[in-house]
């Protein structure tokens, strides 16, 4: 509230501090919109279009009707659409201005707890250079204004929820270092769609569409683009997962009745870079060679550049239950497939008319009785496009804008190949992809170079055999009848790996988090508190699972949730706080459950599975683990133990991150998830099983290596070896077959403490500290090495 009270312009407009209201929920909030500050650099706009259904509402256009503004009130200098019967519920600071989850949370909070709602009239401009204005409904006096270029994201409440009559937008405040969300409620609920459609209109660029010509010009420039299509489906747990394809990798496998998302990735790959200004249409239709009139507009959720700036990403929502999509919502006969056409219309700053990229893909709708589960990893169809542009002369330009080119032709790679094959002189304006053209390889492994495997790498399929799922289904049904007792068949099933589709549920049951409402509630309070280790957490978030789509975008939902979990734990457990490596475990949990539940499981693992001891500042427990591992090597792999002894290669030099991150930082996800299965079922001793299995399978290679070669081998080739699911399965089978008794581990632990007591009697305190610090340094320093190479 302080910055509002100190802003004289706001105080004057609303009649002083007595008119200010807000909510109290641990978030910085204000109930009065803020007047815009200095103009910042233009931001990347991410604006969802939620639909354009017509509704009966009180609106007027400055273009068509005279204004009834009171005398002396300046009339806005742009064409606008004005909406009345709105209530302003307030604004709040947000850390993730493009996060739909964060935005909807704030909409819910402000709607339910706003103490002093303010009746307003909203003016939305019709051009991207315009300004959104809040007006007093009685006097039409301007209360606040927000230039369109400062608005980053729009969202509406979900249908059927209490917030369905609300919408909100986020904006960059002052010098773009502060982001705020402004929340409104509509007296006429149907107005929400129309209002957001007007916002979308403000971002469209007026241009006369010119038909694409097949005639090439000697003055043409060719600009190459790759366009990828990804389809995601609601997995029933509040998240959307990328759908898989048939074995021939030609047909997307869809499920009937499931809400879907379409994600388009556009990347320019040649010539001078063209700036994609915005998307103003994402369209879909069953079939191929469809007419433009048969294409149906999807609701846009977001648009904008990827975190690395190389791609432009558009996401739209697809409700398959609407009549126009019935053909791709009914079960496809066995061994058959159908086509689906997707188009995206992009406004490119320097091009006179919008450019449409069109993709035709094969799809199959599986039986609703098929127990199919989708992979986390990305499954996309990619096509290359060749856009020919002709520079325009000044006299040809319709305005003095930055338009430099007109479109000569647009051709896809598939069309080009077909034209070469058939010797056809014509170029179709809308491509028809040949069914014989394969998609690009989807599981290409990284080159076997000297770079370590990025964390978060690897495919994990949710598909599972019917018999296995039935077995697990029966076990879970019985388990839920008595959650206090684990079923007897459980350990044997876990050793084979928990089905990916069931891991979220099974992990919570194994951790005993099925009835942990108090931790969930505490989490919601903890995320509002400050952490003394905030800078360390923020630094590590970008380096956690950079290879995974969910976590790779700075400021995205994945990184936002990961930051909040790590911060909450650092406040919850003051003794340990945040430690390097903690974020990897939290990321693994986030891939399987909502963040509140992920936090609960993280707390259980830290406190009840011995991980807190590993993170103690004196590293005493970690030293003990290294000693136990070397004793086990001496027993199970004596020749390799002797070789390491001769080289001076100690366990802490290669196994630090194995223990500190439970193998989550460097190994492929298929293997990582199986290790967490075993950890939650059998305890932290499984780390020794996996470590011994890794050493045993690498024995022949390591025996031939010197000190430097062995260290590099552990860092690079070992994790890459298990990108293959078959290799990872064999490794985990070997790990589970190795019987390491708790009695033996206790014996080695006692031996370690006896040796340490003898050493401490001979060492000065400063020497003990130096040993403690130096022997762990290598492992910690290598923990995040090359995560962002």
PDB file of C-alpha atoms in Angstrom, residues 498-621:
ATOM      1  CA  UNK A 498       6.085 -48.230 -10.454  1.00  0.00           C
ATOM      2  CA  UNK A 499       4.047 -47.519 -13.622  1.00  0.00           C
ATOM      3  CA  UNK A 500       4.692 -43.925 -14.569  1.00  0.00           C
ATOM      4  CA  UNK A 501       0.986 -43.097 -14.655  1.00  0.00           C
ATOM      5  CA  UNK A 502       0.624 -44.191 -11.019  1.00  0.00           C
ATOM      6  CA  UNK A 503       3.792 -42.723  -9.525  1.00  0.00           C
ATOM      7  CA  UNK A 504       2.214 -39.561  -8.138  1.00  0.00           C
ATOM      8  CA  UNK A 505      -0.327 -41.566  -6.149  1.00  0.00           C
ATOM      9  CA  UNK A 506       2.055 -44.351  -5.109  1.00  0.00           C
ATOM     10  CA  UNK A 507       4.828 -41.977  -3.998  1.00  0.00           C
ATOM     11  CA  UNK A 508       2.444 -40.059  -1.753  1.00  0.00           C
ATOM     12  CA  UNK A 509       1.201 -43.321  -0.212  1.00  0.00           C
ATOM     13  CA  UNK A 510       4.744 -44.635   0.304  1.00  0.00           C
ATOM     14  CA  UNK A 511       5.778 -41.368   1.951  1.00  0.00           C
ATOM     15  CA  UNK A 512       2.688 -41.421   4.172  1.00  0.00           C
ATOM     16  CA  UNK A 513       1.388 -38.140   2.759  1.00  0.00           C
ATOM     17  CA  UNK A 514      -2.148 -39.359   2.075  1.00  0.00           C
ATOM     18  CA  UNK A 515      -3.418 -37.525   5.155  1.00  0.00           C
ATOM     19  CA  UNK A 516      -1.107 -34.553   5.409  1.00  0.00           C
ATOM     20  CA  UNK A 517      -3.424 -31.573   5.158  1.00  0.00           C
ATOM     21  CA  UNK A 518      -1.524 -29.641   7.834  1.00  0.00           C
ATOM     22  CA  UNK A 519       1.641 -29.580   5.695  1.00  0.00           C
ATOM     23  CA  UNK A 520      -0.358 -28.505   2.651  1.00  0.00           C
ATOM     24  CA  UNK A 521      -1.838 -25.607   4.598  1.00  0.00           C
ATOM     25  CA  UNK A 522       1.525 -24.714   6.094  1.00  0.00           C
ATOM     26  CA  UNK A 523       3.062 -24.649   2.616  1.00  0.00           C
ATOM     27  CA  UNK A 524       0.608 -21.962   1.516  1.00  0.00           C
ATOM     28  CA  UNK A 525       1.812 -19.805   4.382  1.00  0.00           C
ATOM     29  CA  UNK A 526       5.505 -20.573   3.925  1.00  0.00           C
ATOM     30  CA  UNK A 527       5.607 -19.400   0.301  1.00  0.00           C
ATOM     31  CA  UNK A 528       4.603 -15.915   1.427  1.00  0.00           C
ATOM     32  CA  UNK A 529       7.613 -15.596   3.753  1.00  0.00           C
ATOM     33  CA  UNK A 530      11.091 -14.386   2.951  1.00  0.00           C
ATOM     34  CA  UNK A 531      13.986 -16.851   2.776  1.00  0.00           C
ATOM     35  CA  UNK A 532      17.518 -15.846   3.787  1.00  0.00           C
ATOM     36  CA  UNK A 533      18.768 -18.160   1.027  1.00  0.00           C
ATOM     37  CA  UNK A 534      16.657 -16.652  -1.736  1.00  0.00           C
ATOM     38  CA  UNK A 535      19.628 -15.708  -3.935  1.00  0.00           C
ATOM     39  CA  UNK A 536      21.085 -19.235  -3.841  1.00  0.00           C
ATOM     40  CA  UNK A 537      17.693 -20.743  -4.683  1.00  0.00           C
ATOM     41  CA  UNK A 538      17.145 -18.338  -7.562  1.00  0.00           C
ATOM     42  CA  UNK A 539      20.604 -19.084  -8.942  1.00  0.00           C
ATOM     43  CA  UNK A 540      20.053 -22.845  -8.928  1.00  0.00           C
ATOM     44  CA  UNK A 541      16.523 -22.918 -10.363  1.00  0.00           C
ATOM     45  CA  UNK A 542      17.701 -22.173 -13.915  1.00  0.00           C
ATOM     46  CA  UNK A 543      20.231 -24.992 -13.654  1.00  0.00           C
ATOM     47  CA  UNK A 544      17.761 -27.644 -12.556  1.00  0.00           C
ATOM     48  CA  UNK A 545      16.472 -29.960 -15.305  1.00  0.00           C
ATOM     49  CA  UNK A 546      17.296 -27.551 -18.171  1.00  0.00           C
ATOM     50  CA  UNK A 547      16.659 -30.422 -20.635  1.00  0.00           C
ATOM     51  CA  UNK A 548      13.038 -30.800 -19.541  1.00  0.00           C
ATOM     52  CA  UNK A 549      10.324 -28.741 -21.233  1.00  0.00           C
ATOM     53  CA  UNK A 550       8.518 -28.020 -17.963  1.00  0.00           C
ATOM     54  CA  UNK A 551      11.552 -26.392 -16.313  1.00  0.00           C
ATOM     55  CA  UNK A 552      13.531 -24.853 -19.160  1.00  0.00           C
ATOM     56  CA  UNK A 553      11.661 -21.535 -19.463  1.00  0.00           C
ATOM     57  CA  UNK A 554      12.777 -18.753 -17.135  1.00  0.00           C
ATOM     58  CA  UNK A 555       9.728 -17.460 -15.324  1.00  0.00           C
ATOM     59  CA  UNK A 556       7.630 -20.385 -16.543  1.00  0.00           C
ATOM     60  CA  UNK A 557       5.247 -22.419 -14.407  1.00  0.00           C
ATOM     61  CA  UNK A 558       7.842 -25.132 -13.739  1.00  0.00           C
ATOM     62  CA  UNK A 559      10.548 -22.808 -12.485  1.00  0.00           C
ATOM     63  CA  UNK A 560       7.979 -20.808 -10.534  1.00  0.00           C
ATOM     64  CA  UNK A 561       6.715 -23.891  -8.665  1.00  0.00           C
ATOM     65  CA  UNK A 562      10.253 -25.167  -8.120  1.00  0.00           C
ATOM     66  CA  UNK A 563      11.337 -21.843  -6.646  1.00  0.00           C
ATOM     67  CA  UNK A 564       8.392 -21.772  -4.264  1.00  0.00           C
ATOM     68  CA  UNK A 565       8.979 -25.321  -3.003  1.00  0.00           C
ATOM     69  CA  UNK A 566      12.681 -24.727  -2.360  1.00  0.00           C
ATOM     70  CA  UNK A 567      11.972 -21.411  -0.654  1.00  0.00           C
ATOM     71  CA  UNK A 568       9.213 -22.913   1.482  1.00  0.00           C
ATOM     72  CA  UNK A 569      11.462 -25.753   2.634  1.00  0.00           C
ATOM     73  CA  UNK A 570      14.306 -23.374   3.488  1.00  0.00           C
ATOM     74  CA  UNK A 571      11.914 -21.473   5.771  1.00  0.00           C
ATOM     75  CA  UNK A 572      10.322 -24.637   7.180  1.00  0.00           C
ATOM     76  CA  UNK A 573      13.618 -26.327   8.097  1.00  0.00           C
ATOM     77  CA  UNK A 574      15.799 -23.515   9.414  1.00  0.00           C
ATOM     78  CA  UNK A 575      18.576 -25.855  10.559  1.00  0.00           C
ATOM     79  CA  UNK A 576      19.203 -27.260   7.085  1.00  0.00           C
ATOM     80  CA  UNK A 577      17.614 -24.551   4.956  1.00  0.00           C
ATOM     81  CA  UNK A 578      18.337 -24.845   1.235  1.00  0.00           C
ATOM     82  CA  UNK A 579      21.177 -27.039  -0.047  1.00  0.00           C
ATOM     83  CA  UNK A 580      22.528 -27.569  -3.519  1.00  0.00           C
ATOM     84  CA  UNK A 581      20.929 -30.652  -4.931  1.00  0.00           C
ATOM     85  CA  UNK A 582      17.638 -30.187  -3.127  1.00  0.00           C
ATOM     86  CA  UNK A 583      16.093 -28.586  -6.200  1.00  0.00           C
ATOM     87  CA  UNK A 584      16.613 -31.736  -8.294  1.00  0.00           C
ATOM     88  CA  UNK A 585      14.629 -33.881  -5.897  1.00  0.00           C
ATOM     89  CA  UNK A 586      11.889 -31.240  -5.743  1.00  0.00           C
ATOM     90  CA  UNK A 587      11.777 -31.130  -9.565  1.00  0.00           C
ATOM     91  CA  UNK A 588      11.313 -34.911  -9.749  1.00  0.00           C
ATOM     92  CA  UNK A 589       8.364 -34.688  -7.351  1.00  0.00           C
ATOM     93  CA  UNK A 590       6.825 -31.768  -9.248  1.00  0.00           C
ATOM     94  CA  UNK A 591       6.676 -33.869 -12.403  1.00  0.00           C
ATOM     95  CA  UNK A 592       4.265 -36.224 -10.642  1.00  0.00           C
ATOM     96  CA  UNK A 593       2.068 -34.146  -8.349  1.00  0.00           C
ATOM     97  CA  UNK A 594       0.885 -30.592  -7.545  1.00  0.00           C
ATOM     98  CA  UNK A 595       3.355 -28.397  -5.703  1.00  0.00           C
ATOM     99  CA  UNK A 596       1.589 -28.613  -2.302  1.00  0.00           C
ATOM    100  CA  UNK A 597       1.794 -32.412  -2.353  1.00  0.00           C
ATOM    101  CA  UNK A 598       5.330 -32.303  -3.732  1.00  0.00           C
ATOM    102  CA  UNK A 599       6.364 -30.145  -0.776  1.00  0.00           C
ATOM    103  CA  UNK A 600       4.796 -32.619   1.669  1.00  0.00           C
ATOM    104  CA  UNK A 601       6.659 -35.561   0.133  1.00  0.00           C
ATOM    105  CA  UNK A 602       9.920 -33.562   0.101  1.00  0.00           C
ATOM    106  CA  UNK A 603       9.562 -32.887   3.840  1.00  0.00           C
ATOM    107  CA  UNK A 604       8.907 -36.582   4.509  1.00  0.00           C
ATOM    108  CA  UNK A 605      11.952 -37.676   2.492  1.00  0.00           C
ATOM    109  CA  UNK A 606      14.221 -35.141   4.180  1.00  0.00           C
ATOM    110  CA  UNK A 607      13.094 -35.951   7.732  1.00  0.00           C
ATOM    111  CA  UNK A 608      12.251 -39.655   7.605  1.00  0.00           C
ATOM    112  CA  UNK A 609      14.661 -41.055   5.022  1.00  0.00           C
ATOM    113  CA  UNK A 610      17.904 -39.661   6.423  1.00  0.00           C
ATOM    114  CA  UNK A 611      18.544 -36.942   3.862  1.00  0.00           C
ATOM    115  CA  UNK A 612      18.789 -34.184   6.452  1.00  0.00           C
ATOM    116  CA  UNK A 613      21.808 -35.947   7.907  1.00  0.00           C
ATOM    117  CA  UNK A 614      23.514 -35.852   4.507  1.00  0.00           C
ATOM    118  CA  UNK A 615      23.042 -32.088   4.357  1.00  0.00           C
ATOM    119  CA  UNK A 616      24.452 -31.315   7.809  1.00  0.00           C
ATOM    120  CA  UNK A 617      27.185 -28.721   7.561  1.00  0.00           C
ATOM    121  CA  UNK A 618      29.906 -30.974   9.001  1.00  0.00           C
ATOM    122  CA  UNK A 619      29.198 -33.641   6.347  1.00  0.00           C
ATOM    123  CA  UNK A 620      29.913 -36.331   8.941  1.00  0.00           C
ATOM    124  CA  UNK A 621      27.117 -38.594   7.746  1.00  0.00           C
TER     125      UNK A 621
END
